[in-house]
mmCIF file of C-alpha atoms in Angstrom:
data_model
loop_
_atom_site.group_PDB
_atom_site.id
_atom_site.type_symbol
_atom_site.label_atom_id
_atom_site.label_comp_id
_atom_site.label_asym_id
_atom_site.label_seq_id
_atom_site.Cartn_x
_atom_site.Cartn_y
_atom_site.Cartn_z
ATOM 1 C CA UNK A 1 -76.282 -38.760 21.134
ATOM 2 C CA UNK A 2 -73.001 -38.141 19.589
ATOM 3 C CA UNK A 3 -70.753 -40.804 21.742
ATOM 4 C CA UNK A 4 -67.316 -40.046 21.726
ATOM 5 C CA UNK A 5 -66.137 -37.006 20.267
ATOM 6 C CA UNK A 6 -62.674 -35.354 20.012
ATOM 7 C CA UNK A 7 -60.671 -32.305 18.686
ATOM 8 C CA UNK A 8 -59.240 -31.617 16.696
ATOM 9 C CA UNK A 9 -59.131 -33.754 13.648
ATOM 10 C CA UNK A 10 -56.233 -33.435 12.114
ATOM 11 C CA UNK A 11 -53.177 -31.082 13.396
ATOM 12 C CA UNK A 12 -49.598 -30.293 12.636
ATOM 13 C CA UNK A 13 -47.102 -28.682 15.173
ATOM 14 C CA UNK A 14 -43.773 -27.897 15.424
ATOM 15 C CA UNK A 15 -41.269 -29.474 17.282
ATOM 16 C CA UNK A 16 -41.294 -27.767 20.312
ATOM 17 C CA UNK A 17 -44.868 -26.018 20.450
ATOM 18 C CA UNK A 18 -47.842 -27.295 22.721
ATOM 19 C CA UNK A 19 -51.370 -28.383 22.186
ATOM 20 C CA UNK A 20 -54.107 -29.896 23.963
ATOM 21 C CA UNK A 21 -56.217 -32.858 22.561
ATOM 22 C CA UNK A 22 -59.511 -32.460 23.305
ATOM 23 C CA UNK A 23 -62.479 -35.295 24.130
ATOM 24 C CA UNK A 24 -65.688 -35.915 25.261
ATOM 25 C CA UNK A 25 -68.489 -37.623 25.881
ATOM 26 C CA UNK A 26 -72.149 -38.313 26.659
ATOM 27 C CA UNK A 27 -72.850 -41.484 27.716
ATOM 28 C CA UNK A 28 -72.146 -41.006 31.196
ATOM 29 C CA UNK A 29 -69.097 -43.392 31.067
ATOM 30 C CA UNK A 30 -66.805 -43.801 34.361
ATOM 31 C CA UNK A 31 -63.720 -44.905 32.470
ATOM 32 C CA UNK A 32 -61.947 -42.399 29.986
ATOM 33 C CA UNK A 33 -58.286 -43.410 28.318
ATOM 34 C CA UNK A 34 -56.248 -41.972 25.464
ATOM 35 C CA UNK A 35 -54.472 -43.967 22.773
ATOM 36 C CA UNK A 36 -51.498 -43.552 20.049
ATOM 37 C CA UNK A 37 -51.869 -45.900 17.416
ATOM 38 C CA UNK A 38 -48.548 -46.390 15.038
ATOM 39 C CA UNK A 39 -48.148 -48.522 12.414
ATOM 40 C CA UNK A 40 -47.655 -52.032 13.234
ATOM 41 C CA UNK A 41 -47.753 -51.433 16.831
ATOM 42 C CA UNK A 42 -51.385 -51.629 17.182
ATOM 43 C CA UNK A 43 -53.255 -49.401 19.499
ATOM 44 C CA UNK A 44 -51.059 -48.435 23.035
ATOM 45 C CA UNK A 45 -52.468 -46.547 26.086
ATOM 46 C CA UNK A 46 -51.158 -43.040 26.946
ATOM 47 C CA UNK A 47 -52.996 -42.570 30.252
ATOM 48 C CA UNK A 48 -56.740 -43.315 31.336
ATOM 49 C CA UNK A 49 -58.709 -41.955 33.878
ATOM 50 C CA UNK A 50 -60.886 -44.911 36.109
ATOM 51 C CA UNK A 51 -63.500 -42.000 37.272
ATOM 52 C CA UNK A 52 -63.752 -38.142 37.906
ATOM 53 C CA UNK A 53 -61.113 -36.651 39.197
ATOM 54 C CA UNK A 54 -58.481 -39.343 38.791
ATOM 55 C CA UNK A 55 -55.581 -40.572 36.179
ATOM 56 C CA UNK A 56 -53.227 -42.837 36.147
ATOM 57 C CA UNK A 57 -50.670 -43.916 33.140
ATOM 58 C CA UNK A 58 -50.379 -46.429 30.463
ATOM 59 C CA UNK A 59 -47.767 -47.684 28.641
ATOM 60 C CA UNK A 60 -46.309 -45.261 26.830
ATOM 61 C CA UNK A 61 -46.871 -41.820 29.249
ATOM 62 C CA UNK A 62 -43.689 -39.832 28.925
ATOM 63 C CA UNK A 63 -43.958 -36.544 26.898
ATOM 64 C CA UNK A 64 -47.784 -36.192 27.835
ATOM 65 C CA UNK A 65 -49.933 -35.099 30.592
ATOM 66 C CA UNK A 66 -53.815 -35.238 30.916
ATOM 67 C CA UNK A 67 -57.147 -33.594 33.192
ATOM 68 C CA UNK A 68 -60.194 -35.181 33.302
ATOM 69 C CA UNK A 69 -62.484 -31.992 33.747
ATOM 70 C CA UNK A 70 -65.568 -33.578 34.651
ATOM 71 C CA UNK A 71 -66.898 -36.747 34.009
ATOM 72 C CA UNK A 72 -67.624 -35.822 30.097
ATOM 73 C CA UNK A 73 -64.076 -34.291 29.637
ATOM 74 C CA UNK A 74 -60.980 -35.913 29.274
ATOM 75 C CA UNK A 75 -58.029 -33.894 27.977
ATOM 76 C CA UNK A 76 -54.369 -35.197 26.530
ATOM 77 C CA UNK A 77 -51.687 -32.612 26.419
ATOM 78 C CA UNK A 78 -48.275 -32.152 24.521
ATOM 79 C CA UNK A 79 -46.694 -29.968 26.637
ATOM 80 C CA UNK A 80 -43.390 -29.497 24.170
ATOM 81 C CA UNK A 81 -43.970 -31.861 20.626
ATOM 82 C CA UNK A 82 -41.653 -33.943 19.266
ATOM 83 C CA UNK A 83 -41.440 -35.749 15.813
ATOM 84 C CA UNK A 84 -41.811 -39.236 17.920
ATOM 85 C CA UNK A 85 -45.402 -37.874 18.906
ATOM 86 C CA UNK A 86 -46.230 -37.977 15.288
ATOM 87 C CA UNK A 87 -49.401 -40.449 15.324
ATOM 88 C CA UNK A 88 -53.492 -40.859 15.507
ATOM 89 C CA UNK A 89 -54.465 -40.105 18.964
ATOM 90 C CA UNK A 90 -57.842 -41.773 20.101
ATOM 91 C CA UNK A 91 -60.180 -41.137 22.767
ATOM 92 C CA UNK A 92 -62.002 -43.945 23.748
ATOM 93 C CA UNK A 93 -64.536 -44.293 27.148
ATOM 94 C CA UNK A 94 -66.275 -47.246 28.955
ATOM 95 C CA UNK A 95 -68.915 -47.553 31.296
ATOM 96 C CA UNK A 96 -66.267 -49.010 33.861
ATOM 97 C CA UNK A 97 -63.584 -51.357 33.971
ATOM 98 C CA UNK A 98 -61.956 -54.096 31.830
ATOM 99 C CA UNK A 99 -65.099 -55.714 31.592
ATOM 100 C CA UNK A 100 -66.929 -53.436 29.516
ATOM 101 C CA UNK A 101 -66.706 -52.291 25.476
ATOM 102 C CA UNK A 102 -64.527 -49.677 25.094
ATOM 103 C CA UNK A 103 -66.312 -46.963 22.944
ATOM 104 C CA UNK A 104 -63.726 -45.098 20.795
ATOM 105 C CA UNK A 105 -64.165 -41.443 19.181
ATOM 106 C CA UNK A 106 -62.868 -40.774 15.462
ATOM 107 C CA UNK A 107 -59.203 -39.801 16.069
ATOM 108 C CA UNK A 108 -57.091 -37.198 15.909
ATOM 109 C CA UNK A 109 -54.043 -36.933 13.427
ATOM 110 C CA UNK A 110 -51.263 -35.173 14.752
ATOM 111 C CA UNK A 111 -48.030 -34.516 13.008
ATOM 112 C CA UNK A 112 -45.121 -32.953 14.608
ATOM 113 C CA UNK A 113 -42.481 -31.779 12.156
ATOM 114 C CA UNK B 1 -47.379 -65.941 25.741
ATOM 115 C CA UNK B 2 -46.117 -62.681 27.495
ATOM 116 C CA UNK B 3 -48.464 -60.321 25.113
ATOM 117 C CA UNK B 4 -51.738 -60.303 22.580
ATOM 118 C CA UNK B 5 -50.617 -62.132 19.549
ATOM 119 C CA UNK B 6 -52.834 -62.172 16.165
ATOM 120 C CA UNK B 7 -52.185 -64.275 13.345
ATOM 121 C CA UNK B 8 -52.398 -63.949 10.692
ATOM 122 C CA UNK B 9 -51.017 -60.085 10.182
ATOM 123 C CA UNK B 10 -53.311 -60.113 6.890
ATOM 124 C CA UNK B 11 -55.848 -62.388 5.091
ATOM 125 C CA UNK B 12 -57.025 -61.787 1.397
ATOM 126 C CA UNK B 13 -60.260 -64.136 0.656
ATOM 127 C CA UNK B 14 -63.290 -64.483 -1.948
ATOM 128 C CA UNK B 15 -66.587 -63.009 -1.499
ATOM 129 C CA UNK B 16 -68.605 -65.837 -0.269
ATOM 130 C CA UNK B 17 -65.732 -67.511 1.334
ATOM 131 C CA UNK B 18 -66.004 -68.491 5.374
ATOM 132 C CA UNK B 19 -62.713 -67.527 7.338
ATOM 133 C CA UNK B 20 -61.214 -67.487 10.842
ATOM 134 C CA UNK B 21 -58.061 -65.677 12.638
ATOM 135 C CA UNK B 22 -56.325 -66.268 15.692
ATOM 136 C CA UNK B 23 -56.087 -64.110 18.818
ATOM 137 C CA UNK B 24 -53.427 -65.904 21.925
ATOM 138 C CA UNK B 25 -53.319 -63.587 24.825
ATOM 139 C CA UNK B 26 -52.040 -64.608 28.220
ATOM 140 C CA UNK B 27 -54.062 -67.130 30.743
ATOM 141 C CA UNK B 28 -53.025 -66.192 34.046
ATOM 142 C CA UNK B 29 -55.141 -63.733 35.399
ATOM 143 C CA UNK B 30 -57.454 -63.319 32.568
ATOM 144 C CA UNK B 31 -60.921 -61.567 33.049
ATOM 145 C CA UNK B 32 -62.077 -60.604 29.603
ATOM 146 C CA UNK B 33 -61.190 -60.630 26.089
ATOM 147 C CA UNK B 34 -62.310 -57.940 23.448
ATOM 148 C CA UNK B 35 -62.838 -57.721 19.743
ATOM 149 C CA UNK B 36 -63.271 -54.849 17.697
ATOM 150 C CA UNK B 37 -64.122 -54.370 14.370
ATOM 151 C CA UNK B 38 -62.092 -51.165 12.578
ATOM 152 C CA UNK B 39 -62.608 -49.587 9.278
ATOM 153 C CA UNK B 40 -60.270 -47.730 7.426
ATOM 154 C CA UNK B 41 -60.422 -43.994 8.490
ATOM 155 C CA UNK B 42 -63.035 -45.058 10.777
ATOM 156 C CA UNK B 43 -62.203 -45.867 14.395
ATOM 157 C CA UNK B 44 -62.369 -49.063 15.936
ATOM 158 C CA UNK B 45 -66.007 -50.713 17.034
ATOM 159 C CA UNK B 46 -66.776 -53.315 19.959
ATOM 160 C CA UNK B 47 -67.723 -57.069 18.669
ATOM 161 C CA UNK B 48 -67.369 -58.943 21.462
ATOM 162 C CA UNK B 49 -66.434 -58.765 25.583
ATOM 163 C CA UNK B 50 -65.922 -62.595 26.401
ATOM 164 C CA UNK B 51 -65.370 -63.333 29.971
ATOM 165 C CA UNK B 52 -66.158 -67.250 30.798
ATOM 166 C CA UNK B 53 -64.018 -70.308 29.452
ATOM 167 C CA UNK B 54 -65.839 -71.716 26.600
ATOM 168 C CA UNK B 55 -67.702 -68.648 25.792
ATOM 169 C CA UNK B 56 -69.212 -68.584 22.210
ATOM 170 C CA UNK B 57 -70.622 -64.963 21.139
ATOM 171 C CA UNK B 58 -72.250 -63.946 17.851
ATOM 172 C CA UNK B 59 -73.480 -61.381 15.612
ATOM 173 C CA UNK B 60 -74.860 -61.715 12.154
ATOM 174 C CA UNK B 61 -72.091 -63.750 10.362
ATOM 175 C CA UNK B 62 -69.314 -63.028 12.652
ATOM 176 C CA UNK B 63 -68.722 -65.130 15.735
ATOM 177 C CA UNK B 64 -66.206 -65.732 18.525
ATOM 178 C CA UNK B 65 -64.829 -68.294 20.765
ATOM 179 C CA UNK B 66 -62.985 -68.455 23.710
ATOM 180 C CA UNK B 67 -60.709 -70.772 25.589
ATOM 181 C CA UNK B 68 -58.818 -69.688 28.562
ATOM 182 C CA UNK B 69 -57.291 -72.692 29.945
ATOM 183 C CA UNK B 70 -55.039 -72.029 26.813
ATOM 184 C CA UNK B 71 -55.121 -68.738 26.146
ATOM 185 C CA UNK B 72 -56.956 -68.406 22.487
ATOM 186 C CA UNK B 73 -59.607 -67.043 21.074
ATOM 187 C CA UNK B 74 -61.150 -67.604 17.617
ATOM 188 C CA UNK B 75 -62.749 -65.304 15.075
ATOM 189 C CA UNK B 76 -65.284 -66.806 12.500
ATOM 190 C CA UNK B 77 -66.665 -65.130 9.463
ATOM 191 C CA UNK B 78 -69.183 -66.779 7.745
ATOM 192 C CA UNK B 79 -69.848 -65.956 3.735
ATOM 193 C CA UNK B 80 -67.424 -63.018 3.771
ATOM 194 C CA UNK B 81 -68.227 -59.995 2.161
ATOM 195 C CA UNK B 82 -66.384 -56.780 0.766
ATOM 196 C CA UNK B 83 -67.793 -54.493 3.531
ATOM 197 C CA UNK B 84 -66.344 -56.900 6.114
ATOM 198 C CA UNK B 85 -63.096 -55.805 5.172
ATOM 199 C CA UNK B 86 -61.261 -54.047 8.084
ATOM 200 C CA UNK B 87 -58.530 -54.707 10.667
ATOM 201 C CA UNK B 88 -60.107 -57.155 13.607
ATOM 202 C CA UNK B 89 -57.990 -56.322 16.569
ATOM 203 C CA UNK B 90 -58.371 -58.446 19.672
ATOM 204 C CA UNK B 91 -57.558 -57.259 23.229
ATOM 205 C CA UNK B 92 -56.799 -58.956 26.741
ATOM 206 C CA UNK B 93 -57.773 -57.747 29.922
ATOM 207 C CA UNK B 94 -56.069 -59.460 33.339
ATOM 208 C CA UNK B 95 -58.241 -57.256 35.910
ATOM 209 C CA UNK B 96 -56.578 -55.765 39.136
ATOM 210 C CA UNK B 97 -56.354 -52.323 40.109
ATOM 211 C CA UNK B 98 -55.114 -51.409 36.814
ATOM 212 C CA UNK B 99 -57.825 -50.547 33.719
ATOM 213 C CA UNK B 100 -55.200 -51.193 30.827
ATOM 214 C CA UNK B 101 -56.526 -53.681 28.050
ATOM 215 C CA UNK B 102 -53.706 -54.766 26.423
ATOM 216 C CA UNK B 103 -54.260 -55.129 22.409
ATOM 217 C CA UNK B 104 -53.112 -56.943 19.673
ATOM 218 C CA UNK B 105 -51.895 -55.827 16.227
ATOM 219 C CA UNK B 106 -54.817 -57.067 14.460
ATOM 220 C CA UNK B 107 -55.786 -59.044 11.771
ATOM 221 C CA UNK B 108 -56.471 -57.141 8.448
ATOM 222 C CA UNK B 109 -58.998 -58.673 6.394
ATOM 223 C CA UNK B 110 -59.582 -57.989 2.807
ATOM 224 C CA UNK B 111 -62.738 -59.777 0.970
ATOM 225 C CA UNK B 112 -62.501 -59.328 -2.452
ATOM 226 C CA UNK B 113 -65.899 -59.291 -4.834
#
């Protein structure tokens, strides 16, 4: 049972280029969501995904795009980087709403020069 | 109180010593407040999901209250030690349609042997 896992862990881009952020996992969660944390600005939500096969966004959603594949798989994508997308990215699911413990995977550190 | 507010931003203490930090979210239309635990390099960990008005949760030497009429919750650490350092981060949720738990900066906590 490896909970919440993501890839990469660590990646630098240029401004400009693309990547995907990958996550996943295997508690059979509902709820999916991707977060930026910056220092001191505490964790913010990119997008999050309530079930399969729909997203929605979160505070700070411009310059990204996401797919939840199946209920495992939720993706984040930088479709052209810029330096402001420099941060740790986390992946984080719950078994449903609000009311639930967020379970969050080990981050992603993504520099964009 | 318009967002999550922590206080203090950091706390140094004594081994042995008993502590307690501040989380003030919003009242109207609360459903559930959140703490997590996070670790340097590590990523953040579920403590608490508090829901009713005079809630009292706790685990080992760390416990949490909750007041909603006014919008606070309290963290307690009893008999700190060094691997209870870490940033305590608290998090509001005001239910609707909308999944987004809105966090606060955190508390960083350093226990000193």
């Amino acid at each position: 049972n490896a909970g919440v896992t993501q890839t990469p862990k660590f990646q630098v881009l240029k401004t400009g280029q693309s990547m995907t952020l990958q996550c996943a996992q295997d508690m059979n969660h509902n709820s999916m969501y991707w977060y930026r944390q910056d220092p001191g600005m505490g964790l913010r939500l990119i997008y999050y995904s309530a079930s399969e096969g729909t997203t929605d966004k979160g505070e700070v959603p411009n310059g990204y795009n996401v797919s939840r594949l199946n209920k495992r798989e939720f993706s984040l994508r930088l479709e052209s980087a810029a330096p402001s997308q420099t941060s740790v990215y986390f992946c984080a699911s719950s078994p449903g709403r609000g009311l639930y413990e967020q379970y969050f995977g080990p981050g992603t550190r993504l520099t964009v020069t | 109180i318009l967002n999550v507010e922590q206080s203090p931003q950091s706390l140094h203490v004594q081994e042995g010593d008993s502590t307690n930090f501040t989380c003030s979210f919003p009242s109207s239309n609360f459903y559930a407040l959140h703490w997590y635990r996070w670790e340097t390099a590590k990523s953040p960990e579920a403590l608490f999901v508090m829901t009713l008005n005079g809630d009292e949760k706790k685990k080992g030497r760390i416990s949490a209250t909750l007041n909603t009429k006014e919008g606070y919750s309290y963290l307690y650490i009893k008999g700190s030690q060094p691997e209870d350092s870490a940033t305590y981060l608290c998090a509001s949720y005001s239910g609707g349609s909308n999944y987004k738990l809105t966090f606060g900066k955190g508390t960083l906590l350093t226990v000193n042997p």
